[in-house]
Amino acid sequence: MSDIETIVNDFCRENGLSVKLSYDMPSGYETAYGTYDITVNTLFLNVAILQDAPKYEVLFYLFHELRHAMQYLYPSLFSEQIQESRFYVVLYNGVCYKLIDNEWKECALVGSEEYFTRVYMSLPYEIDANRYAYEKAKKLCGDSAELIELYKLWMPAERLDYDEHRKVFARIDNCIERKRYD
């Protein structure tokens, strides 16, 4: 864990980034391994959960969030789908967010946890971040059955078609727009 600051600093220097690091998880993310929030340009890493985790696991979650920072700060490096989808967050329980004018707007959609889990896991920016995290952790720790299993855990068994994502994004847009006038 002592290497985290060094890894973040090296990554930022190599990629022309300036990202803050915090171990104090934001409200609502206390059980998450980590998150990156563009509105405060901060990578939050949950060291309370990760303190006894193997190195490959800590690195996986750290590089996953660093990749999100890259997706937000250098969007032109990524596909159109990643550029579009990065403005939307879909949680397992149907709570959703859209980034508007550097502020996360919240709404809730109706549907099953299974469906929203599939939406979340299939988001292009999540798939990209998981692939990147796997490759970086593999490079630093070597490939192992445990790392492969961690990677598979975060990859959708059946990827959702991007047209379905666009329908979800439209539902989020409509929900947020309705809330604006309530």
CSV table of N, CA and C in Angstrom, one decimal:
chain,number,residue,atom,x,y,z
A,1,MET,N,0.8,-1.2,0.0
A,1,MET,CA,0.0,0.0,0.0
A,1,MET,C,0.9,1.3,0.0
A,2,SER,N,2.1,1.1,0.5
A,2,SER,CA,2.9,2.3,0.6
A,2,SER,C,3.3,2.8,-0.8
A,3,ASP,N,3.2,2.0,-1.8
A,3,ASP,CA,3.6,2.3,-3.2
A,3,ASP,C,2.5,3.1,-3.9
A,4,ILE,N,1.3,3.2,-3.4
A,4,ILE,CA,0.2,3.8,-4.1
A,4,ILE,C,0.5,5.2,-4.5
A,5,GLU,N,1.0,6.1,-3.6
A,5,GLU,CA,1.3,7.4,-4.0
A,5,GLU,C,2.3,7.5,-5.1
A,6,THR,N,3.4,6.6,-5.0
A,6,THR,CA,4.4,6.6,-6.1
A,6,THR,C,3.8,6.2,-7.4
A,7,ILE,N,3.0,5.2,-7.4
A,7,ILE,CA,2.3,4.7,-8.6
A,7,ILE,C,1.5,5.8,-9.2
A,8,VAL,N,0.7,6.5,-8.4
A,8,VAL,CA,-0.2,7.6,-8.9
A,8,VAL,C,0.6,8.7,-9.4
A,9,ASN,N,1.7,9.1,-8.7
A,9,ASN,CA,2.5,10.2,-9.2
A,9,ASN,C,3.2,9.9,-10.5
A,10,ASP,N,3.7,8.6,-10.6
A,10,ASP,CA,4.4,8.2,-11.8
A,10,ASP,C,3.4,8.2,-13.0
A,11,PHE,N,2.2,7.6,-12.7
A,11,PHE,CA,1.2,7.5,-13.8
A,11,PHE,C,0.8,9.0,-14.3
A,12,CYS,N,0.6,9.9,-13.3
A,12,CYS,CA,0.2,11.2,-13.7
A,12,CYS,C,1.4,11.9,-14.5
A,13,ARG,N,2.6,11.7,-14.0
A,13,ARG,CA,3.7,12.3,-14.8
A,13,ARG,C,3.8,11.8,-16.2
A,14,GLU,N,3.7,10.5,-16.3
A,14,GLU,CA,3.9,9.8,-17.6
A,14,GLU,C,2.7,10.2,-18.6
A,15,ASN,N,1.6,10.5,-18.0
A,15,ASN,CA,0.4,10.8,-18.8
A,15,ASN,C,-0.1,12.2,-18.8
A,16,GLY,N,0.7,13.1,-18.3
A,16,GLY,CA,0.4,14.5,-18.3
A,16,GLY,C,-0.9,14.8,-17.5
A,17,LEU,N,-1.1,14.1,-16.4
A,17,LEU,CA,-2.3,14.3,-15.6
A,17,LEU,C,-1.9,15.0,-14.2
A,18,SER,N,-2.9,15.6,-13.7
A,18,SER,CA,-2.8,16.1,-12.3
A,18,SER,C,-4.0,15.7,-11.6
A,19,VAL,N,-3.9,14.6,-10.8
A,19,VAL,CA,-5.1,14.0,-10.1
A,19,VAL,C,-4.8,13.9,-8.7
A,20,LYS,N,-5.7,14.3,-7.8
A,20,LYS,CA,-5.6,14.2,-6.4
A,20,LYS,C,-5.9,12.8,-6.0
A,21,LEU,N,-5.3,12.3,-4.9
A,21,LEU,CA,-5.5,11.0,-4.3
A,21,LEU,C,-6.1,11.2,-2.9
A,22,SER,N,-7.2,10.5,-2.6
A,22,SER,CA,-7.7,10.5,-1.3
A,22,SER,C,-8.1,9.1,-0.8
A,23,TYR,N,-7.9,8.9,0.4
A,23,TYR,CA,-8.3,7.6,1.0
A,23,TYR,C,-9.6,7.7,1.8
A,24,ASP,N,-10.2,8.9,1.8
A,24,ASP,CA,-11.5,9.1,2.4
A,24,ASP,C,-12.6,9.0,1.4
A,25,MET,N,-13.3,7.9,1.4
A,25,MET,CA,-14.3,7.7,0.3
A,25,MET,C,-15.5,8.7,0.5
A,26,PRO,N,-16.0,9.1,-0.7
A,26,PRO,CA,-17.1,10.0,-0.6
A,26,PRO,C,-18.4,9.3,-0.1
A,27,SER,N,-19.3,10.1,0.4
A,27,SER,CA,-20.6,9.6,0.9
A,27,SER,C,-21.3,8.7,-0.2
A,28,GLY,N,-21.7,7.5,0.2
A,28,GLY,CA,-22.4,6.6,-0.7
A,28,GLY,C,-21.4,5.6,-1.3
A,29,TYR,N,-20.1,5.8,-1.2
A,29,TYR,CA,-19.1,4.9,-1.8
A,29,TYR,C,-18.3,4.2,-0.7
A,30,GLU,N,-18.8,4.1,0.5
A,30,GLU,CA,-18.1,3.5,1.6
A,30,GLU,C,-17.7,2.1,1.3
A,31,THR,N,-18.5,1.4,0.5
A,31,THR,CA,-18.3,-0.1,0.3
A,31,THR,C,-17.6,-0.3,-1.1
A,32,ALA,N,-17.3,0.8,-1.8
A,32,ALA,CA,-16.6,0.6,-3.1
A,32,ALA,C,-15.1,0.5,-2.9
A,33,TYR,N,-14.5,-0.2,-3.8
A,33,TYR,CA,-13.0,-0.3,-3.8
A,33,TYR,C,-12.3,1.0,-4.1
A,34,GLY,N,-13.0,1.8,-5.0
A,34,GLY,CA,-12.5,3.1,-5.4
A,34,GLY,C,-13.4,3.7,-6.3
A,35,THR,N,-13.1,5.0,-6.6
A,35,THR,CA,-13.9,5.8,-7.6
A,35,THR,C,-13.1,7.0,-8.0
A,36,TYR,N,-13.3,7.4,-9.2
A,36,TYR,CA,-12.7,8.7,-9.6
A,36,TYR,C,-13.9,9.6,-9.9
A,37,ASP,N,-13.7,10.8,-9.3
A,37,ASP,CA,-14.8,11.9,-9.5
A,37,ASP,C,-14.2,13.1,-10.2
A,38,ILE,N,-14.6,13.3,-11.5
A,38,ILE,CA,-14.1,14.4,-12.3
A,38,ILE,C,-14.5,15.7,-11.7
A,39,THR,N,-15.6,15.8,-11.0
A,39,THR,CA,-16.0,17.1,-10.5
A,39,THR,C,-15.0,17.7,-9.4
A,40,VAL,N,-14.3,16.8,-8.8
A,40,VAL,CA,-13.2,17.3,-7.9
A,40,VAL,C,-11.8,16.8,-8.3
A,41,ASN,N,-11.8,16.1,-9.5
A,41,ASN,CA,-10.5,15.6,-10.0
A,41,ASN,C,-9.7,14.8,-9.0
A,42,THR,N,-10.5,13.9,-8.3
A,42,THR,CA,-9.9,13.1,-7.3
A,42,THR,C,-10.1,11.6,-7.5
A,43,LEU,N,-9.1,10.8,-7.3
A,43,LEU,CA,-9.2,9.4,-7.2
A,43,LEU,C,-9.3,9.0,-5.8
A,44,PHE,N,-10.4,8.3,-5.4
A,44,PHE,CA,-10.6,7.9,-4.1
A,44,PHE,C,-10.4,6.4,-4.0
A,45,LEU,N,-9.5,5.9,-3.1
A,45,LEU,CA,-9.2,4.5,-3.0
A,45,LEU,C,-9.5,4.1,-1.6
A,46,ASN,N,-10.3,3.0,-1.5
A,46,ASN,CA,-10.8,2.6,-0.2
A,46,ASN,C,-9.7,1.6,0.5
A,47,VAL,N,-8.8,2.2,1.2
A,47,VAL,CA,-7.7,1.4,1.8
A,47,VAL,C,-8.2,0.6,3.0
A,48,ALA,N,-9.4,1.0,3.5
A,48,ALA,CA,-9.9,0.2,4.6
A,48,ALA,C,-10.3,-1.2,4.1
A,49,ILE,N,-10.9,-1.2,2.9
A,49,ILE,CA,-11.3,-2.5,2.3
A,49,ILE,C,-10.1,-3.2,1.7
A,50,LEU,N,-9.2,-2.5,1.2
A,50,LEU,CA,-8.0,-3.1,0.4
A,50,LEU,C,-6.8,-3.3,1.3
A,51,GLN,N,-6.8,-3.0,2.6
A,51,GLN,CA,-5.6,-3.0,3.4
A,51,GLN,C,-5.0,-4.5,3.4
A,52,ASP,N,-5.8,-5.5,3.4
A,52,ASP,CA,-5.3,-6.9,3.5
A,52,ASP,C,-5.4,-7.6,2.1
A,53,ALA,N,-5.7,-6.8,1.1
A,53,ALA,CA,-5.8,-7.4,-0.3
A,53,ALA,C,-4.5,-7.7,-0.8
A,54,PRO,N,-4.4,-8.7,-1.7
A,54,PRO,CA,-3.1,-9.0,-2.4
A,54,PRO,C,-2.7,-7.8,-3.3
A,55,LYS,N,-1.5,-7.7,-3.6
A,55,LYS,CA,-1.0,-6.5,-4.4
A,55,LYS,C,-1.7,-6.4,-5.7
A,56,TYR,N,-1.9,-7.6,-6.4
A,56,TYR,CA,-2.5,-7.5,-7.7
A,56,TYR,C,-3.9,-6.9,-7.7
A,57,GLU,N,-4.6,-7.2,-6.6
A,57,GLU,CA,-6.0,-6.6,-6.4
A,57,GLU,C,-6.0,-5.1,-6.2
A,58,VAL,N,-5.1,-4.7,-5.3
A,58,VAL,CA,-4.9,-3.2,-5.1
A,58,VAL,C,-4.6,-2.5,-6.4
A,59,LEU,N,-3.6,-3.1,-7.1
A,59,LEU,CA,-3.2,-2.5,-8.4
A,59,LEU,C,-4.3,-2.5,-9.4
A,60,PHE,N,-5.1,-3.6,-9.5
A,60,PHE,CA,-6.2,-3.6,-10.4
A,60,PHE,C,-7.2,-2.5,-10.2
A,61,TYR,N,-7.6,-2.3,-8.9
A,61,TYR,CA,-8.6,-1.2,-8.6
A,61,TYR,C,-7.9,0.2,-8.8
A,62,LEU,N,-6.7,0.3,-8.5
A,62,LEU,CA,-6.0,1.6,-8.6
A,62,LEU,C,-5.9,2.0,-10.1
A,63,PHE,N,-5.4,1.1,-10.9
A,63,PHE,CA,-5.3,1.4,-12.4
A,63,PHE,C,-6.7,1.5,-13.0
A,64,HIS,N,-7.7,0.8,-12.5
A,64,HIS,CA,-9.0,1.0,-13.1
A,64,HIS,C,-9.5,2.4,-12.9
A,65,GLU,N,-9.3,3.0,-11.7
A,65,GLU,CA,-9.7,4.4,-11.5
A,65,GLU,C,-8.8,5.4,-12.2
A,66,LEU,N,-7.5,5.1,-12.3
A,66,LEU,CA,-6.6,5.9,-13.1
A,66,LEU,C,-7.0,6.0,-14.6
A,67,ARG,N,-7.5,4.9,-15.1
A,67,ARG,CA,-8.0,4.8,-16.4
A,67,ARG,C,-9.2,5.7,-16.6
A,68,HIS,N,-10.1,5.7,-15.6
A,68,HIS,CA,-11.3,6.6,-15.6
A,68,HIS,C,-10.8,8.1,-15.7
A,69,ALA,N,-9.8,8.4,-14.9
A,69,ALA,CA,-9.3,9.8,-15.0
A,69,ALA,C,-8.8,10.1,-16.4
A,70,MET,N,-8.1,9.2,-17.0
A,70,MET,CA,-7.7,9.4,-18.4
A,70,MET,C,-8.9,9.6,-19.3
A,71,GLN,N,-10.0,8.8,-19.1
A,71,GLN,CA,-11.1,8.9,-20.0
A,71,GLN,C,-11.8,10.2,-19.9
A,72,TYR,N,-11.8,10.8,-18.7
A,72,TYR,CA,-12.5,12.1,-18.5
A,72,TYR,C,-11.6,13.3,-18.9
A,73,LEU,N,-10.3,13.1,-18.6
A,73,LEU,CA,-9.4,14.3,-18.8
A,73,LEU,C,-8.8,14.3,-20.3
A,74,TYR,N,-8.8,13.2,-20.9
A,74,TYR,CA,-8.3,13.1,-22.3
A,74,TYR,C,-9.3,12.3,-23.2
A,75,PRO,N,-10.5,12.7,-23.3
A,75,PRO,CA,-11.6,11.9,-24.0
A,75,PRO,C,-11.2,11.6,-25.4
A,76,SER,N,-10.5,12.5,-26.1
A,76,SER,CA,-10.2,12.3,-27.5
A,76,SER,C,-9.3,11.0,-27.8
A,77,LEU,N,-8.7,10.5,-26.7
A,77,LEU,CA,-7.9,9.3,-26.8
A,77,LEU,C,-8.8,8.0,-26.9
A,78,PHE,N,-10.1,8.2,-26.7
A,78,PHE,CA,-11.0,7.0,-26.5
A,78,PHE,C,-12.1,7.0,-27.6
A,79,SER,N,-12.7,5.9,-27.7
A,79,SER,CA,-13.8,5.7,-28.7
A,79,SER,C,-14.9,6.6,-28.5
A,80,GLU,N,-15.8,6.8,-29.5
A,80,GLU,CA,-17.0,7.6,-29.4
A,80,GLU,C,-17.9,7.0,-28.3
A,81,GLN,N,-18.0,5.7,-28.2
A,81,GLN,CA,-18.9,5.1,-27.2
A,81,GLN,C,-18.4,5.5,-25.7
A,82,ILE,N,-17.1,5.4,-25.5
A,82,ILE,CA,-16.5,5.8,-24.2
A,82,ILE,C,-16.7,7.3,-24.0
A,83,GLN,N,-16.5,8.1,-25.0
A,83,GLN,CA,-16.7,9.5,-24.8
A,83,GLN,C,-18.2,9.8,-24.4
A,84,GLU,N,-19.1,9.2,-25.1
A,84,GLU,CA,-20.5,9.4,-24.8
A,84,GLU,C,-20.9,8.8,-23.4
A,85,SER,N,-20.6,7.6,-23.2
A,85,SER,CA,-21.1,6.9,-22.0
A,85,SER,C,-20.5,7.4,-20.7
A,86,ARG,N,-19.3,8.1,-20.7
A,86,ARG,CA,-18.6,8.5,-19.5
A,86,ARG,C,-19.4,9.6,-18.7
A,87,PHE,N,-20.4,10.1,-19.4
A,87,PHE,CA,-21.3,11.1,-18.7
A,87,PHE,C,-22.4,10.5,-17.9
A,88,TYR,N,-22.5,9.2,-17.9
A,88,TYR,CA,-23.6,8.4,-17.3
A,88,TYR,C,-23.0,7.4,-16.3
A,89,VAL,N,-23.6,7.3,-15.1
A,89,VAL,CA,-23.3,6.3,-14.1
A,89,VAL,C,-24.6,5.6,-13.9
A,90,VAL,N,-24.5,4.2,-13.9
A,90,VAL,CA,-25.7,3.4,-13.6
A,90,VAL,C,-25.3,2.5,-12.5
A,91,LEU,N,-26.0,2.5,-11.4
A,91,LEU,CA,-25.7,1.6,-10.3
A,91,LEU,C,-26.7,0.4,-10.3
A,92,TYR,N,-26.3,-0.6,-9.6
A,92,TYR,CA,-27.1,-1.8,-9.6
A,92,TYR,C,-28.5,-1.7,-9.2
A,93,ASN,N,-28.8,-0.7,-8.3
A,93,ASN,CA,-30.2,-0.6,-7.8
A,93,ASN,C,-31.0,0.4,-8.7
A,94,GLY,N,-30.5,0.8,-9.8
A,94,GLY,CA,-31.3,1.7,-10.7
A,94,GLY,C,-31.0,3.2,-10.4
A,95,VAL,N,-30.3,3.5,-9.4
A,95,VAL,CA,-29.9,4.9,-9.2
A,95,VAL,C,-28.9,5.3,-10.3
A,96,CYS,N,-29.1,6.4,-10.9
A,96,CYS,CA,-28.3,6.8,-12.1
A,96,CYS,C,-27.9,8.2,-11.9
A,97,TYR,N,-26.8,8.6,-12.6
A,97,TYR,CA,-26.3,9.9,-12.6
A,97,TYR,C,-25.9,10.3,-14.0
A,98,LYS,N,-26.0,11.6,-14.2
A,98,LYS,CA,-25.5,12.2,-15.5
A,98,LYS,C,-24.7,13.4,-15.1
A,99,LEU,N,-23.5,13.5,-15.7
A,99,LEU,CA,-22.7,14.7,-15.5
A,99,LEU,C,-23.1,15.8,-16.4
A,100,ILE,N,-23.6,16.9,-15.8
A,100,ILE,CA,-24.0,18.1,-16.5
A,100,ILE,C,-23.4,19.3,-15.8
A,101,ASP,N,-22.6,20.1,-16.6
A,101,ASP,CA,-21.9,21.3,-16.2
A,101,ASP,C,-21.1,21.0,-14.9
A,102,ASN,N,-20.3,19.9,-14.9
A,102,ASN,CA,-19.4,19.5,-13.8
A,102,ASN,C,-20.2,19.2,-12.5
A,103,GLU,N,-21.4,18.8,-12.7
A,103,GLU,CA,-22.2,18.4,-11.5
A,103,GLU,C,-23.0,17.1,-11.8
A,104,TRP,N,-22.9,16.2,-10.9
A,104,TRP,CA,-23.7,14.9,-11.1
A,104,TRP,C,-25.1,15.1,-10.7
A,105,LYS,N,-26.0,14.9,-11.7
A,105,LYS,CA,-27.4,14.9,-11.5
A,105,LYS,C,-27.9,13.5,-11.3
A,106,GLU,N,-28.8,13.3,-10.2
A,106,GLU,CA,-29.2,12.0,-9.9
A,106,GLU,C,-30.7,11.7,-10.3
A,107,CYS,N,-30.9,10.5,-10.6
A,107,CYS,CA,-32.3,10.0,-10.8
A,107,CYS,C,-32.4,8.5,-10.5
A,108,ALA,N,-33.6,8.0,-10.5
A,108,ALA,CA,-33.7,6.6,-10.2
A,108,ALA,C,-34.6,6.0,-11.3
A,109,LEU,N,-34.2,4.9,-11.9
A,109,LEU,CA,-35.0,4.2,-12.9
A,109,LEU,C,-35.5,2.9,-12.3
A,110,VAL,N,-36.6,2.5,-12.8
A,110,VAL,CA,-37.3,1.2,-12.4
A,110,VAL,C,-36.8,0.1,-13.3
A,111,GLY,N,-36.4,-1.0,-12.6
A,111,GLY,CA,-35.9,-2.2,-13.3
A,111,GLY,C,-35.3,-3.1,-12.3
A,112,SER,N,-34.9,-4.3,-12.8
A,112,SER,CA,-34.3,-5.3,-11.9
A,112,SER,C,-32.8,-5.0,-11.6
A,113,GLU,N,-32.4,-5.5,-10.5
A,113,GLU,CA,-30.9,-5.4,-10.2
A,113,GLU,C,-30.1,-6.2,-11.2
A,114,GLU,N,-30.6,-7.3,-11.7
A,114,GLU,CA,-29.9,-8.1,-12.7
A,114,GLU,C,-29.7,-7.2,-14.0
A,115,TYR,N,-30.7,-6.5,-14.4
A,115,TYR,CA,-30.6,-5.7,-15.6
A,115,TYR,C,-29.6,-4.5,-15.4
A,116,PHE,N,-29.8,-3.8,-14.3
A,116,PHE,CA,-28.9,-2.7,-14.0
A,116,PHE,C,-27.4,-3.1,-13.8
A,117,THR,N,-27.2,-4.3,-13.3
A,117,THR,CA,-25.9,-4.8,-13.1
A,117,THR,C,-25.3,-5.1,-14.5
A,118,ARG,N,-26.1,-5.6,-15.4
A,118,ARG,CA,-25.6,-5.9,-16.8
A,118,ARG,C,-25.3,-4.6,-17.5
A,119,VAL,N,-26.2,-3.5,-17.3
A,119,VAL,CA,-26.0,-2.2,-17.9
A,119,VAL,C,-24.6,-1.7,-17.4
A,120,TYR,N,-24.4,-1.7,-16.1
A,120,TYR,CA,-23.2,-1.1,-15.5
A,120,TYR,C,-22.0,-1.9,-16.0
A,121,MET,N,-22.0,-3.2,-16.0
A,121,MET,CA,-20.8,-4.0,-16.4
A,121,MET,C,-20.5,-3.9,-17.8
A,122,SER,N,-21.5,-3.5,-18.7
A,122,SER,CA,-21.3,-3.4,-20.1
A,122,SER,C,-21.0,-2.0,-20.6
A,123,LEU,N,-21.0,-1.0,-19.7
A,123,LEU,CA,-20.7,0.3,-20.1
A,123,LEU,C,-19.3,0.3,-20.7
A,124,PRO,N,-19.2,1.0,-21.9
A,124,PRO,CA,-17.9,0.9,-22.6
A,124,PRO,C,-16.7,1.5,-21.7
A,125,TYR,N,-16.9,2.5,-20.9
A,125,TYR,CA,-15.8,3.0,-20.1
A,125,TYR,C,-15.4,2.0,-19.0
A,126,GLU,N,-16.4,1.2,-18.5
A,126,GLU,CA,-16.1,0.2,-17.5
A,126,GLU,C,-15.3,-1.0,-18.1
A,127,ILE,N,-15.7,-1.4,-19.3
A,127,ILE,CA,-15.0,-2.5,-19.9
A,127,ILE,C,-13.6,-2.1,-20.3
A,128,ASP,N,-13.4,-0.9,-20.8
A,128,ASP,CA,-12.1,-0.4,-21.1
A,128,ASP,C,-11.2,-0.3,-19.8
A,129,ALA,N,-11.8,0.3,-18.7
A,129,ALA,CA,-11.0,0.4,-17.5
A,129,ALA,C,-10.6,-1.0,-16.9
A,130,ASN,N,-11.5,-1.9,-17.0
A,130,ASN,CA,-11.2,-3.3,-16.5
A,130,ASN,C,-10.1,-3.9,-17.3
A,131,ARG,N,-10.2,-3.8,-18.6
A,131,ARG,CA,-9.1,-4.4,-19.5
A,131,ARG,C,-7.8,-3.7,-19.2
A,132,TYR,N,-7.8,-2.4,-19.1
A,132,TYR,CA,-6.6,-1.7,-18.8
A,132,TYR,C,-6.0,-2.1,-17.4
A,133,ALA,N,-6.9,-2.2,-16.4
A,133,ALA,CA,-6.4,-2.5,-15.1
A,133,ALA,C,-5.8,-3.9,-15.1
A,134,TYR,N,-6.4,-4.9,-15.8
A,134,TYR,CA,-5.9,-6.2,-15.8
A,134,TYR,C,-4.5,-6.2,-16.5
A,135,GLU,N,-4.4,-5.5,-17.6
A,135,GLU,CA,-3.1,-5.5,-18.3
A,135,GLU,C,-2.0,-4.9,-17.4
A,136,LYS,N,-2.3,-3.8,-16.7
A,136,LYS,CA,-1.3,-3.1,-15.9
A,136,LYS,C,-0.9,-4.0,-14.7
A,137,ALA,N,-1.9,-4.6,-14.0
A,137,ALA,CA,-1.6,-5.4,-12.9
A,137,ALA,C,-0.8,-6.7,-13.3
A,138,LYS,N,-1.2,-7.2,-14.5
A,138,LYS,CA,-0.5,-8.4,-15.0
A,138,LYS,C,1.0,-8.0,-15.3
A,139,LYS,N,1.2,-6.9,-15.8
A,139,LYS,CA,2.6,-6.4,-16.1
A,139,LYS,C,3.4,-6.3,-14.9
A,140,LEU,N,2.8,-5.8,-13.8
A,140,LEU,CA,3.6,-5.5,-12.6
A,140,LEU,C,3.6,-6.7,-11.6
A,141,CYS,N,2.7,-7.6,-11.7
A,141,CYS,CA,2.6,-8.7,-10.8
A,141,CYS,C,2.7,-10.1,-11.4
A,142,GLY,N,2.7,-10.1,-12.8
A,142,GLY,CA,2.6,-11.4,-13.5
A,142,GLY,C,1.2,-11.9,-13.5
A,143,ASP,N,0.9,-12.7,-14.5
A,143,ASP,CA,-0.4,-13.3,-14.6
A,143,ASP,C,-0.6,-14.4,-13.6
A,144,SER,N,-1.8,-14.5,-13.1
A,144,SER,CA,-2.1,-15.5,-12.1
A,144,SER,C,-3.6,-15.9,-12.3
A,145,ALA,N,-3.9,-17.1,-11.8
A,145,ALA,CA,-5.3,-17.5,-11.8
A,145,ALA,C,-6.2,-16.5,-11.0
A,146,GLU,N,-5.7,-16.0,-9.9
A,146,GLU,CA,-6.4,-15.1,-9.1
A,146,GLU,C,-6.7,-13.7,-9.8
A,147,LEU,N,-5.7,-13.2,-10.5
A,147,LEU,CA,-5.9,-12.0,-11.3
A,147,LEU,C,-6.9,-12.2,-12.4
A,148,ILE,N,-6.8,-13.3,-13.1
A,148,ILE,CA,-7.7,-13.6,-14.2
A,148,ILE,C,-9.1,-13.7,-13.6
A,149,GLU,N,-9.3,-14.3,-12.5
A,149,GLU,CA,-10.6,-14.5,-11.8
A,149,GLU,C,-11.2,-13.1,-11.5
A,150,LEU,N,-10.3,-12.2,-10.9
A,150,LEU,CA,-10.7,-10.9,-10.6
A,150,LEU,C,-11.2,-10.1,-11.8
A,151,TYR,N,-10.4,-10.2,-12.9
A,151,TYR,CA,-10.8,-9.6,-14.1
A,151,TYR,C,-12.1,-10.1,-14.7
A,152,LYS,N,-12.3,-11.4,-14.7
A,152,LYS,CA,-13.6,-12.0,-15.1
A,152,LYS,C,-14.8,-11.6,-14.3
A,153,LEU,N,-14.5,-11.4,-13.0
A,153,LEU,CA,-15.6,-11.0,-12.1
A,153,LEU,C,-16.2,-9.7,-12.5
A,154,TRP,N,-15.4,-8.8,-13.1
A,154,TRP,CA,-15.9,-7.4,-13.5
A,154,TRP,C,-16.2,-7.3,-14.9
A,155,MET,N,-16.1,-8.4,-15.7
A,155,MET,CA,-16.5,-8.4,-17.1
A,155,MET,C,-17.8,-9.0,-17.3
A,156,PRO,N,-18.7,-8.4,-18.1
A,156,PRO,CA,-20.0,-9.0,-18.2
A,156,PRO,C,-20.0,-10.4,-18.9
A,157,ALA,N,-20.8,-11.3,-18.4
A,157,ALA,CA,-20.9,-12.6,-19.0
A,157,ALA,C,-21.5,-12.5,-20.4
A,158,GLU,N,-22.4,-11.6,-20.5
A,158,GLU,CA,-23.1,-11.3,-21.8
A,158,GLU,C,-23.2,-9.8,-21.9
A,159,ARG,N,-22.4,-9.3,-22.8
A,159,ARG,CA,-22.3,-7.8,-23.0
A,159,ARG,C,-23.6,-7.2,-23.6
A,160,LEU,N,-24.0,-6.2,-23.0
A,160,LEU,CA,-25.2,-5.5,-23.5
A,160,LEU,C,-24.9,-4.7,-24.8
A,161,ASP,N,-25.8,-4.7,-25.7
A,161,ASP,CA,-25.6,-4.0,-27.0
A,161,ASP,C,-25.6,-2.5,-26.7
A,162,TYR,N,-24.8,-1.7,-27.4
A,162,TYR,CA,-24.7,-0.3,-27.1
A,162,TYR,C,-26.0,0.5,-27.4
A,163,ASP,N,-26.8,0.0,-28.3
A,163,ASP,CA,-28.1,0.6,-28.6
A,163,ASP,C,-28.9,0.6,-27.3
A,164,GLU,N,-28.8,-0.5,-26.6
A,164,GLU,CA,-29.6,-0.6,-25.3
A,164,GLU,C,-29.0,0.4,-24.3
A,165,HIS,N,-27.7,0.7,-24.3
A,165,HIS,CA,-27.2,1.7,-23.4
A,165,HIS,C,-27.8,3.1,-23.8
A,166,ARG,N,-27.9,3.3,-25.1
A,166,ARG,CA,-28.4,4.6,-25.5
A,166,ARG,C,-29.9,4.8,-25.1
A,167,LYS,N,-30.6,3.7,-25.0
A,167,LYS,CA,-32.0,3.7,-24.5
A,167,LYS,C,-32.0,4.1,-23.0
A,168,VAL,N,-31.1,3.5,-22.3
A,168,VAL,CA,-31.0,3.8,-20.9
A,168,VAL,C,-30.5,5.2,-20.7
A,169,PHE,N,-29.6,5.7,-21.5
A,169,PHE,CA,-29.2,7.1,-21.4
A,169,PHE,C,-30.4,8.0,-21.6
A,170,ALA,N,-31.2,7.7,-22.6
A,170,ALA,CA,-32.4,8.5,-22.9
A,170,ALA,C,-33.4,8.5,-21.7
A,171,ARG,N,-33.5,7.4,-21.1
A,171,ARG,CA,-34.4,7.3,-19.9
A,171,ARG,C,-33.8,8.2,-18.8
A,172,ILE,N,-32.5,8.1,-18.6
A,172,ILE,CA,-31.8,9.0,-17.6
A,172,ILE,C,-32.1,10.5,-17.9
A,173,ASP,N,-31.8,10.8,-19.2
A,173,ASP,CA,-32.0,12.2,-19.6
A,173,ASP,C,-33.5,12.7,-19.3
A,174,ASN,N,-34.4,11.8,-19.7
A,174,ASN,CA,-35.9,12.2,-19.4
A,174,ASN,C,-36.2,12.3,-18.0
A,175,CYS,N,-35.7,11.4,-17.2
A,175,CYS,CA,-35.9,11.4,-15.7
A,175,CYS,C,-35.3,12.7,-15.1
A,176,ILE,N,-34.1,13.0,-15.5
A,176,ILE,CA,-33.4,14.2,-14.9
A,176,ILE,C,-34.2,15.5,-15.4
A,177,GLU,N,-34.6,15.5,-16.6
A,177,GLU,CA,-35.4,16.6,-17.2
A,177,GLU,C,-36.7,16.8,-16.4
A,178,ARG,N,-37.4,15.7,-16.2
A,178,ARG,CA,-38.6,15.8,-15.4
A,178,ARG,C,-38.4,16.3,-14.0
A,179,LYS,N,-37.3,15.8,-13.4
A,179,LYS,CA,-37.0,16.3,-12.0
A,179,LYS,C,-36.7,17.8,-12.0
A,180,ARG,N,-36.2,18.3,-13.0
A,180,ARG,CA,-35.8,19.7,-13.1
A,180,ARG,C,-37.1,20.6,-13.0
A,181,TYR,N,-38.2,20.1,-13.4
A,181,TYR,CA,-39.4,20.8,-13.4
A,181,TYR,C,-40.4,20.5,-12.3
A,182,ASP,N,-40.0,19.5,-11.5
A,182,ASP,CA,-40.8,19.1,-10.3
A,182,ASP,C,-40.7,20.1,-9.2
